[in-house]
mmCIF file of C-alpha atoms and ligand atoms in Angstrom:
data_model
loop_
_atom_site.group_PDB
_atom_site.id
_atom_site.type_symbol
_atom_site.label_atom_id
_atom_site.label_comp_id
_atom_site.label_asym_id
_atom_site.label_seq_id
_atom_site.Cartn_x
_atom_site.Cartn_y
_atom_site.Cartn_z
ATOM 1 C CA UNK A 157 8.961 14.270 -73.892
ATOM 2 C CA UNK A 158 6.515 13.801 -76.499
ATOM 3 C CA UNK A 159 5.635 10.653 -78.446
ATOM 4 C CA UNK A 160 3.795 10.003 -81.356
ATOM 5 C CA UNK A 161 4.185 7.915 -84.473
ATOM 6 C CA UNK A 162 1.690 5.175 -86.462
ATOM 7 C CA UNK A 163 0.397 1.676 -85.599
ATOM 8 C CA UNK A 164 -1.170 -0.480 -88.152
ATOM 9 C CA UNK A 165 -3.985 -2.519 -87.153
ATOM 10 C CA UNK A 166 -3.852 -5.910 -89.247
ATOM 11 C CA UNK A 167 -5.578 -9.040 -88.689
ATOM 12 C CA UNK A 168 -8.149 -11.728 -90.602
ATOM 13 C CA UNK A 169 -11.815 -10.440 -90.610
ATOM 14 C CA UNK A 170 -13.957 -10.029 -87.773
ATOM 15 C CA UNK A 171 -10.631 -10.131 -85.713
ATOM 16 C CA UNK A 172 -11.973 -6.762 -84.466
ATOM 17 C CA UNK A 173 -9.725 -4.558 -85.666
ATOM 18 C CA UNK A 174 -12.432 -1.655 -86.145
ATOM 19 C CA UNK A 175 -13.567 -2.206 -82.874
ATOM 20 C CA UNK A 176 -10.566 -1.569 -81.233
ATOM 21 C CA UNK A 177 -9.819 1.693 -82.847
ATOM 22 C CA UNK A 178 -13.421 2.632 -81.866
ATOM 23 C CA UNK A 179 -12.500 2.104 -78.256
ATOM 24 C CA UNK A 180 -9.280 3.423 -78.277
ATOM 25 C CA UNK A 181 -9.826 6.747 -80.538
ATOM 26 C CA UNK A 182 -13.624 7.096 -78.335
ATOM 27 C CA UNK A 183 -15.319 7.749 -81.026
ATOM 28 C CA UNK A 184 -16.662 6.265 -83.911
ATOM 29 C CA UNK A 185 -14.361 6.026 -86.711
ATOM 30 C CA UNK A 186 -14.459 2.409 -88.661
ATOM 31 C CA UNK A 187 -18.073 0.666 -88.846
ATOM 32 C CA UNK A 188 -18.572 -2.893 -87.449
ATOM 33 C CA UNK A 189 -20.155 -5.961 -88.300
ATOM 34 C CA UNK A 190 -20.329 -9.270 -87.822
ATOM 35 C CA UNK A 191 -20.041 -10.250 -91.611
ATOM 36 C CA UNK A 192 -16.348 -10.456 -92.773
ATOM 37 C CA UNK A 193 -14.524 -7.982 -94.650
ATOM 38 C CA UNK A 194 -16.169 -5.067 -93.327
ATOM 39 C CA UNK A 195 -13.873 -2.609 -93.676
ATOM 40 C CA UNK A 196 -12.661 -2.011 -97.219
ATOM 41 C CA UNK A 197 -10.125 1.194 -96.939
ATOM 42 C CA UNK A 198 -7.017 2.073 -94.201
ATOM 43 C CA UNK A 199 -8.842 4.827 -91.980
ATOM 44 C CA UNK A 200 -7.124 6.436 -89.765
ATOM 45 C CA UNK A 201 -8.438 6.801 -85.940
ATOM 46 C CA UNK A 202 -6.364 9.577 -84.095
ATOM 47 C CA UNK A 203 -5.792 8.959 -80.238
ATOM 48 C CA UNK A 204 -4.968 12.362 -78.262
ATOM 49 C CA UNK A 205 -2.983 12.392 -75.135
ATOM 50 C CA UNK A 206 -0.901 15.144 -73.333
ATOM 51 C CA UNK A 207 1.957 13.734 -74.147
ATOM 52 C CA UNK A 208 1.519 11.731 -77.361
ATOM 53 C CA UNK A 209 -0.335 11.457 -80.387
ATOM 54 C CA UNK A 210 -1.025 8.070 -81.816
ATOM 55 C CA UNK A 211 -2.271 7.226 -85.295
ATOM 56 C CA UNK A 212 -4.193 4.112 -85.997
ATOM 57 C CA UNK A 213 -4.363 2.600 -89.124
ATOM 58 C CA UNK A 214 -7.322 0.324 -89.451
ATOM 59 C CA UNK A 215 -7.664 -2.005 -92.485
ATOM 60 C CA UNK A 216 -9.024 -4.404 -94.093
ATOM 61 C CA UNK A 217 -9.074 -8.391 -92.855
ATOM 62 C CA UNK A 218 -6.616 -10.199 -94.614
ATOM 63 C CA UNK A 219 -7.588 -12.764 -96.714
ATOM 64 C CA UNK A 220 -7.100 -14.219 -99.974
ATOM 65 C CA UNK A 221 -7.720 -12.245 -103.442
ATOM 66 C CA UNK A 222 -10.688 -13.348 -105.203
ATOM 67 C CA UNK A 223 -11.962 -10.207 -107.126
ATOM 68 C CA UNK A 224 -10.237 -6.784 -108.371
ATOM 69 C CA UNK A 225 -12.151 -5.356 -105.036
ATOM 70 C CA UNK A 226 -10.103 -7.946 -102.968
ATOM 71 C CA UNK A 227 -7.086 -7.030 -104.543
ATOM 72 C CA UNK A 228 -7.249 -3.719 -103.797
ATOM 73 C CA UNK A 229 -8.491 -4.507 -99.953
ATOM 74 C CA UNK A 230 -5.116 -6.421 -99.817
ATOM 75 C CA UNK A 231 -2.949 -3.583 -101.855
ATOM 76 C CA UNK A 232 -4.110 -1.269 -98.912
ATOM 77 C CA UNK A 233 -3.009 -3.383 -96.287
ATOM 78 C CA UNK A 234 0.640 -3.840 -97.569
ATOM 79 C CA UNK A 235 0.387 -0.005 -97.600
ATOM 80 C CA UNK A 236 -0.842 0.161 -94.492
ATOM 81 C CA UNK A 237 2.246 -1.736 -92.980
ATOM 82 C CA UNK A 238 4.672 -0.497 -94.555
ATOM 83 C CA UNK A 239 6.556 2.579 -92.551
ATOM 84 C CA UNK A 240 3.992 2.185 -89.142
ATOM 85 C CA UNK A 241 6.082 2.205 -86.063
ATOM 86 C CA UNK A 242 4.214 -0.627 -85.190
ATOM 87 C CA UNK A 243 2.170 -3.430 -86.442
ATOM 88 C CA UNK A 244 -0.182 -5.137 -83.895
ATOM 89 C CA UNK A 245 -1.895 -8.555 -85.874
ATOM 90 C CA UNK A 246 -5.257 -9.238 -83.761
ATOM 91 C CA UNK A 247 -6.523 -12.402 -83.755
ATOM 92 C CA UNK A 248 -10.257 -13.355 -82.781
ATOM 93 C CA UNK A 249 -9.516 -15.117 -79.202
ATOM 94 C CA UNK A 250 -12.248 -17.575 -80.368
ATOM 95 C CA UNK A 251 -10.408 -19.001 -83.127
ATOM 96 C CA UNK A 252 -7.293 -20.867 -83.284
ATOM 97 C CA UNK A 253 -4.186 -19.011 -85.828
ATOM 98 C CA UNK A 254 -3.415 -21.840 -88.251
ATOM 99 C CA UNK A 255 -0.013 -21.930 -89.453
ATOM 100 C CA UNK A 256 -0.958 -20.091 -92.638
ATOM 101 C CA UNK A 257 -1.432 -16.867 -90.463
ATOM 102 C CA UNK A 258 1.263 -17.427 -88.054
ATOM 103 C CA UNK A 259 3.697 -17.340 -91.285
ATOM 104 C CA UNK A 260 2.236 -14.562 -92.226
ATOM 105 C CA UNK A 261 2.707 -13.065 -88.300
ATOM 106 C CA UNK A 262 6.136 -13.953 -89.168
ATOM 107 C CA UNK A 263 6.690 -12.079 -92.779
ATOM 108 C CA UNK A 264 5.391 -8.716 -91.088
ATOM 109 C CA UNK A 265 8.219 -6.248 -91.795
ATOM 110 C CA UNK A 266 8.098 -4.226 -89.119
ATOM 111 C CA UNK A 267 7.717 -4.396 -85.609
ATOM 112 C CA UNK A 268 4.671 -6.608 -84.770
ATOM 113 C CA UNK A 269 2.701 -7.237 -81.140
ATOM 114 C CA UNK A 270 0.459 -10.205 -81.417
ATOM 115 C CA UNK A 271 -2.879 -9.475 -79.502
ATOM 116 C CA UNK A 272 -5.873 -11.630 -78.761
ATOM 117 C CA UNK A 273 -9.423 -10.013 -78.568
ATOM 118 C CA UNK A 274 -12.594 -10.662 -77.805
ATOM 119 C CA UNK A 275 -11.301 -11.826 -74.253
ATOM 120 C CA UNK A 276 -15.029 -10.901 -72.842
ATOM 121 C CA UNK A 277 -16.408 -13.817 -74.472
ATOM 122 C CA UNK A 278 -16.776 -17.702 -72.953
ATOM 123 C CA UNK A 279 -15.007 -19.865 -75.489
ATOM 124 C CA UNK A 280 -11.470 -17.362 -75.388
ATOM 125 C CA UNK A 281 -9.017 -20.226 -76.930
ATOM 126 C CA UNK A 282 -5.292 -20.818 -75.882
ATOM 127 C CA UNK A 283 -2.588 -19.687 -77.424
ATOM 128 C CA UNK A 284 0.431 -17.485 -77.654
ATOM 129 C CA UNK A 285 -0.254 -13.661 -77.479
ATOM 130 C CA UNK A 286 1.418 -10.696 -76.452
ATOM 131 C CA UNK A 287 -1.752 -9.321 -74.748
ATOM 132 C CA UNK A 288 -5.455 -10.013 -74.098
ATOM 133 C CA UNK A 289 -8.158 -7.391 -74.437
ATOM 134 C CA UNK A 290 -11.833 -7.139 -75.129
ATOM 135 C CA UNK A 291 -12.732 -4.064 -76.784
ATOM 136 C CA UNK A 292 -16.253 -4.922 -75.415
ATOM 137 C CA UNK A 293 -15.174 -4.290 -71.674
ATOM 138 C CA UNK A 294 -12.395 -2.452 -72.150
ATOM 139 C CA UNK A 295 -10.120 -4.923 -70.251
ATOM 140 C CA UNK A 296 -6.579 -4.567 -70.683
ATOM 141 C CA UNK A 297 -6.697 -1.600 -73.247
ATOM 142 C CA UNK A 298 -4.476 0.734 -70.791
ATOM 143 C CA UNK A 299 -1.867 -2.072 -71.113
ATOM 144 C CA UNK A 300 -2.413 -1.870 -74.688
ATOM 145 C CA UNK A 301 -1.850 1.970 -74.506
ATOM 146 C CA UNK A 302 1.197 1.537 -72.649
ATOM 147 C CA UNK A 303 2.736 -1.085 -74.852
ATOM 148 C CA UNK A 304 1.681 1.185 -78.098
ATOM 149 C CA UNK A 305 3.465 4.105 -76.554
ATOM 150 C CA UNK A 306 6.975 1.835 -75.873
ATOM 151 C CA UNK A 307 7.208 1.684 -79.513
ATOM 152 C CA UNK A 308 5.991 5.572 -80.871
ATOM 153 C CA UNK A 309 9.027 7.755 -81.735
ATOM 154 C CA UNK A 310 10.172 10.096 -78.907
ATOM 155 C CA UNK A 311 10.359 14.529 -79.557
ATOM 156 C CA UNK A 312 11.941 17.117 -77.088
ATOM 157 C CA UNK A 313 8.527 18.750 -78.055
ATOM 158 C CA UNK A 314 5.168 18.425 -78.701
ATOM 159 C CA UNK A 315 5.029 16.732 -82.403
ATOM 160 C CA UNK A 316 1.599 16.615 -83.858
ATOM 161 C CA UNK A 317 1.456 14.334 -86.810
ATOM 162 C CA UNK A 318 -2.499 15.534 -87.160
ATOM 163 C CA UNK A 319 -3.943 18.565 -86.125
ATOM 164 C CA UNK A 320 -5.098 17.541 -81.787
ATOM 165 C CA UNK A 321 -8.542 18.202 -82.860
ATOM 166 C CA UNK A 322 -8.958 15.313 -85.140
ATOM 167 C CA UNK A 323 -9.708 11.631 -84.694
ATOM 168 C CA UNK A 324 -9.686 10.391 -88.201
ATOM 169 C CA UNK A 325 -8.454 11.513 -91.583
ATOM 170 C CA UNK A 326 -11.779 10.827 -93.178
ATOM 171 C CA UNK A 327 -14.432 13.415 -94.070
ATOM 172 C CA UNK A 328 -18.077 13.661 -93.142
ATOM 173 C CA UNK A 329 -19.155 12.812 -95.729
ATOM 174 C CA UNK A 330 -17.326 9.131 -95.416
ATOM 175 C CA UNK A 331 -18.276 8.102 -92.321
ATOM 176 C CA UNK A 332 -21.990 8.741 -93.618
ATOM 177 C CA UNK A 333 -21.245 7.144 -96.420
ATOM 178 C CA UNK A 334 -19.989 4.329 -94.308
ATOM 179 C CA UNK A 335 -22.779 4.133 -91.646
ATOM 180 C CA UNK A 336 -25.588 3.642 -94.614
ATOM 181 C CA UNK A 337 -23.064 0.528 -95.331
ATOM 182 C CA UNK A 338 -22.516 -0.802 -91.773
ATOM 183 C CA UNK A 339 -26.890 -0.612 -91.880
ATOM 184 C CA UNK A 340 -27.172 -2.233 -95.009
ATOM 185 C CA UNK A 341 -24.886 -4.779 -93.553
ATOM 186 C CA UNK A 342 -27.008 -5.412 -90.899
ATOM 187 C CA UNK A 343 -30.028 -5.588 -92.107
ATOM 188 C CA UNK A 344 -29.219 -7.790 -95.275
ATOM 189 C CA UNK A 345 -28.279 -11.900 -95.453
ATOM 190 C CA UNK A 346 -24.967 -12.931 -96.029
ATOM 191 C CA UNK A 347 -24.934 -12.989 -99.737
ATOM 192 C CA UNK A 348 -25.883 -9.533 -99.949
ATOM 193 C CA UNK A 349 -23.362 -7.225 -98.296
ATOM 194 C CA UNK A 350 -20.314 -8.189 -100.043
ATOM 195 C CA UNK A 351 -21.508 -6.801 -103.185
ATOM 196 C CA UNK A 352 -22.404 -2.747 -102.017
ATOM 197 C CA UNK A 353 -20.925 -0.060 -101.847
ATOM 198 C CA UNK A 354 -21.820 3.350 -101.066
ATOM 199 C CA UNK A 355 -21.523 7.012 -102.859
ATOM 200 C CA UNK A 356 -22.581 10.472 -101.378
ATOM 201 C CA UNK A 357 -23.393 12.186 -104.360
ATOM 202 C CA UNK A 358 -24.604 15.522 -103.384
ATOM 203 C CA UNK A 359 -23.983 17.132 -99.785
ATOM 204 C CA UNK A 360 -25.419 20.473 -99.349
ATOM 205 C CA UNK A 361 -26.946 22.717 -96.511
ATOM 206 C CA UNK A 362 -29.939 25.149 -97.131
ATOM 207 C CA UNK A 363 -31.697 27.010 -93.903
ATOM 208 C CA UNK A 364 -29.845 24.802 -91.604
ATOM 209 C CA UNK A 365 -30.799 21.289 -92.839
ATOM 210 C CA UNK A 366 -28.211 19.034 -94.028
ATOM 211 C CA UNK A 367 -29.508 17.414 -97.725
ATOM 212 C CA UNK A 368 -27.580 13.959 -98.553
ATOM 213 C CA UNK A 369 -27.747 12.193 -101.379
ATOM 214 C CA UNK A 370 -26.114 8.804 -101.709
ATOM 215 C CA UNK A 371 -26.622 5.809 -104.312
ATOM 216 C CA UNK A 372 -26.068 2.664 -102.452
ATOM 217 C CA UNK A 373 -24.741 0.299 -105.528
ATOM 218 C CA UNK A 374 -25.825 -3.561 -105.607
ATOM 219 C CA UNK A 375 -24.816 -6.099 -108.090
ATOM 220 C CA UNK A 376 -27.907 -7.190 -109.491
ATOM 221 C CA UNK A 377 -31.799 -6.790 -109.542
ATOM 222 C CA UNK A 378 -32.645 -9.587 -107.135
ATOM 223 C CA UNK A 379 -30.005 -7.621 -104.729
ATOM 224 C CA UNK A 380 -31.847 -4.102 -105.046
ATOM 225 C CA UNK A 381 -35.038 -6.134 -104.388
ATOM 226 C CA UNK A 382 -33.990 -7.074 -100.875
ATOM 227 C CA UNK A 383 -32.392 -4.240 -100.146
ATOM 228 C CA UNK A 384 -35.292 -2.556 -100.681
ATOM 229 C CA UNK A 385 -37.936 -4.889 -98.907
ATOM 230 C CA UNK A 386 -41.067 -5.475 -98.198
ATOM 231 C CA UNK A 387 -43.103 -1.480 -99.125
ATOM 232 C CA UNK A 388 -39.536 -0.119 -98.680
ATOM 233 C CA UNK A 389 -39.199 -1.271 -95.238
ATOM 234 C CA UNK A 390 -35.482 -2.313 -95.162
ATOM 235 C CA UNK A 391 -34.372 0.737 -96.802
ATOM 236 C CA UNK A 392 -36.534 2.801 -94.938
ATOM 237 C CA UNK A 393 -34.639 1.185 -91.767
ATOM 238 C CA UNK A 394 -31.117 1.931 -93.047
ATOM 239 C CA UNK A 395 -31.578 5.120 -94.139
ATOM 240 C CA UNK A 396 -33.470 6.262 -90.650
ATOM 241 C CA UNK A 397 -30.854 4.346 -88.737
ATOM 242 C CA UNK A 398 -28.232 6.035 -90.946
ATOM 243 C CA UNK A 399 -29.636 9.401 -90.770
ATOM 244 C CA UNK A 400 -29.736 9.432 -86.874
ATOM 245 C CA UNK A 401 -25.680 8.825 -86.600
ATOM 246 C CA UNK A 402 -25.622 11.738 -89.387
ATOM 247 C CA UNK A 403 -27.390 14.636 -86.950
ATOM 248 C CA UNK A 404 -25.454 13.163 -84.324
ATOM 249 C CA UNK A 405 -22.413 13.790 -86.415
ATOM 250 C CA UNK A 406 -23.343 17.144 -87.598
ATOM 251 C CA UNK A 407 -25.538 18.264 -85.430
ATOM 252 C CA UNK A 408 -27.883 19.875 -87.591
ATOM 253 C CA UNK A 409 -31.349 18.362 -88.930
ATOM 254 C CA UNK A 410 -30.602 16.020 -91.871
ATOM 255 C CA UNK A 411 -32.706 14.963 -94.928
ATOM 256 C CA UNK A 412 -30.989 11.508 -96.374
ATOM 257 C CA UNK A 413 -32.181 10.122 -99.666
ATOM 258 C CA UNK A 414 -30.518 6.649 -100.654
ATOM 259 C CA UNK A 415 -31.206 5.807 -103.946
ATOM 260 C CA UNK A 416 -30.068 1.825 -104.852
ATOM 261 C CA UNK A 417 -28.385 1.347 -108.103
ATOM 262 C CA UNK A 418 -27.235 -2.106 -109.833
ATOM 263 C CA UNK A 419 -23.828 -2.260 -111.650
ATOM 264 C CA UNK A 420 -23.009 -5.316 -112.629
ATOM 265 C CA UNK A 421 -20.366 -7.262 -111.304
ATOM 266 C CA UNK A 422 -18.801 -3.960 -110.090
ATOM 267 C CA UNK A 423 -15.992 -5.752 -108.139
ATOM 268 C CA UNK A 424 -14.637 -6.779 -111.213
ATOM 269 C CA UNK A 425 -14.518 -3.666 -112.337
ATOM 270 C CA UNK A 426 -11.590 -1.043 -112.289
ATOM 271 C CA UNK A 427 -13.481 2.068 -113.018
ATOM 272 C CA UNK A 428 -15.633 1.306 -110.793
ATOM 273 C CA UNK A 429 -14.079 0.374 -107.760
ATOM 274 C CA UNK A 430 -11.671 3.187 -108.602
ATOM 275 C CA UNK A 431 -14.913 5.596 -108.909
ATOM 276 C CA UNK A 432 -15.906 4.385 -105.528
ATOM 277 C CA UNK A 433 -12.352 5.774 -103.848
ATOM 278 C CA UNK A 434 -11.284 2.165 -103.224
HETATM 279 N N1 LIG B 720 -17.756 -9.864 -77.604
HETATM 280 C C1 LIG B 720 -16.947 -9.100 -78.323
HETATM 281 N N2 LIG B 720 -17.181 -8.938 -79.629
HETATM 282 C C2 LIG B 720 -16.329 -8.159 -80.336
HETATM 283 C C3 LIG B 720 -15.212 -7.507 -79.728
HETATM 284 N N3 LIG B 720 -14.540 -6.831 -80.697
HETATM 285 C C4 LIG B 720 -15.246 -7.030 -81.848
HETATM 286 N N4 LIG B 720 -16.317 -7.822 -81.633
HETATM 287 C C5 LIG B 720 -17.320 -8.250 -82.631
HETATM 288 O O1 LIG B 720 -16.663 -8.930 -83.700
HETATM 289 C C6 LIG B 720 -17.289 -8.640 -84.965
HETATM 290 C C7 LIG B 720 -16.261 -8.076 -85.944
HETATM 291 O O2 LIG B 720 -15.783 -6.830 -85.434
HETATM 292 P P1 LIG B 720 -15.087 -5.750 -86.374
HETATM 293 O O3 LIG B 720 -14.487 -4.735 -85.462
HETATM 294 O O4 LIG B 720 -16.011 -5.303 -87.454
HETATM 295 O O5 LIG B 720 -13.931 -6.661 -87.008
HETATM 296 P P2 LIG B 720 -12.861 -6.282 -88.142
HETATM 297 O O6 LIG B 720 -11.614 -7.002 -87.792
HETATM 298 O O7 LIG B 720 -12.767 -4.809 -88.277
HETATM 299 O O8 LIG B 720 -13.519 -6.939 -89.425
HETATM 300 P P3 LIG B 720 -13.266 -6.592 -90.995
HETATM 301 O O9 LIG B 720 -13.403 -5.116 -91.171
HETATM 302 O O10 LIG B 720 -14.364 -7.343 -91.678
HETATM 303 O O11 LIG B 720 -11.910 -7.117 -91.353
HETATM 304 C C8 LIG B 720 -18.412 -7.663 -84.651
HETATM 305 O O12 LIG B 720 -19.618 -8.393 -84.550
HETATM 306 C C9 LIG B 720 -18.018 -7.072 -83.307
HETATM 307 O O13 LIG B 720 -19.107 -6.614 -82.542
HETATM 308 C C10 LIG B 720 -14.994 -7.701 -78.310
HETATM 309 O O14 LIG B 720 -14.056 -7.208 -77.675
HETATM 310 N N5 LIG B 720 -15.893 -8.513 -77.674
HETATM 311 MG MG1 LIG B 721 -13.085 -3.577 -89.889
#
């Protein structure tokens, strides 16, 4: 018997929703930070077994709708649920669900597991949960497994939903896209990361050297001044940190040119956001 079918993962920001896809799929799919709202678009992380073939939908945290970005962050996650086999909500085990998100818990359409993360850490709270994991340790993700597979529709054969060699619906060219944001994130203050985004603009290979071009976009001069840093430095960091996961990707030498662009008050804008591919 074969089972496969889709899970959404849903949840409030840094509930650790990419992680957990990460550690289940084995590979890196969604990019983590500690700064909320992270991840902007559903991705899909593709787990492989003999016998089954689940498809993770990771999306943005859920939160309320400020901007025409945040609207569309929240527009994906409705699509996200709707039609999975299963929903599970994550919340950080560090933080207490207020009754806000527990109504929302409640609204899901569709079956939901509730499941506390971050178990690894000292100050894990108390409260109801279906299961515990850390994504950290890996505790408890083979119970996780198991309960994912309870719910994933059953075939007399095997029933691939994705082609076995994949383990995400996104290209190349978006995960590099998204590893020159998950730098920036990390090497820029709070105020900062909310407002980029990034583009690859031109992709090509000549003699066996992969050439990237990619415009990260900021909302205003004083933004492209810190991204950029002191002489360059904090670009020079993301795009050398960002290179490095693209030869490891493609396994080929890699040339990466970021160049930082402001549009103003992009996140209000439709074209925009729309030109982005959120
Ligand atoms: N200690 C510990 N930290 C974790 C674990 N899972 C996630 N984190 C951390 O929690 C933060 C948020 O993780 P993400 O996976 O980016 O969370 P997310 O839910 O995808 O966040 P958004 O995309 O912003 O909605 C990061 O700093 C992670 O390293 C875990 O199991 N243990
Ligand atoms: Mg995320």
């Amino acid at each position: 018997m074969f089972r496969a079918g889709y899970v959404a993962i849903v949840g409030l920001a840094n509930a650790g929703k990419s992680s957990l896809i990460n550690a289940l799929v084995g590979e890196k799919v969604a990019i983590i930070s500690n700064k909320p709202q992270t991840t902007r678009d559903n991705i899909l992380g593709i787990v492989n077994g003999e016998d089954y073939q689940i498809v993770l939908v990771d999306t943005p945290g859920v939160h309320h709708s400020k901007n025409t970005l945040d609207k569309a962050m929240m527009k994906n996650v409705r699509s996200a649920i709707s039609g999975v086999d299963l929903v599970l909500y994550l919340i950080d085990g560090t933080t207490i669900p207020n009754s806000e998100e527990i109504e929302y818990i409640n609204h899901i359409e569709a079956p939901t597991k509730v499941i506390k993360t971050k178990l690894d850490l000292k100050n894990v709270k108390d409260f109801n949960c279906d299961l515990e994991i850390s994504s950290k340790t890996g505790q408890n993700l083979d119970k996780l497994l198991d309960l994912i597979l309870e719910f994933m529709p059953t075939y007399e054969e095997e029933h691939h939903i994705y082609d076995k060699d994949y383990y995400t619906d996104k290209s190349v060219k978006f995960l590099i896209g998204e590893e020159i944001r998950e730098k920036a994130l990390l090497y820029l203050r709070q105020e900062v990361p909310h407002g980029i985004a990034v583009e690859i603009t031109r992709f090509w290979e000549e003699d066996n050297v992969v050439y990237i071009d990619a415009d990260l976009v900021c909302e205003n001069d004083r933004h492209k001044g810190m991204i950029i840093g002191k002489g360059g430095q904090t670009l020079k960091k993301i795009g050398s940190e960002a290179r490095a996961f693209a030869e490891s990707l493609l396994l080929k030498k890699v040339v990466l040119k970021i160049f930082v662009k402001v549009e103003k008050d992009w996140r209000n804008k439709p074209n925009v956001i729309k030109s982005l591919g959120y």
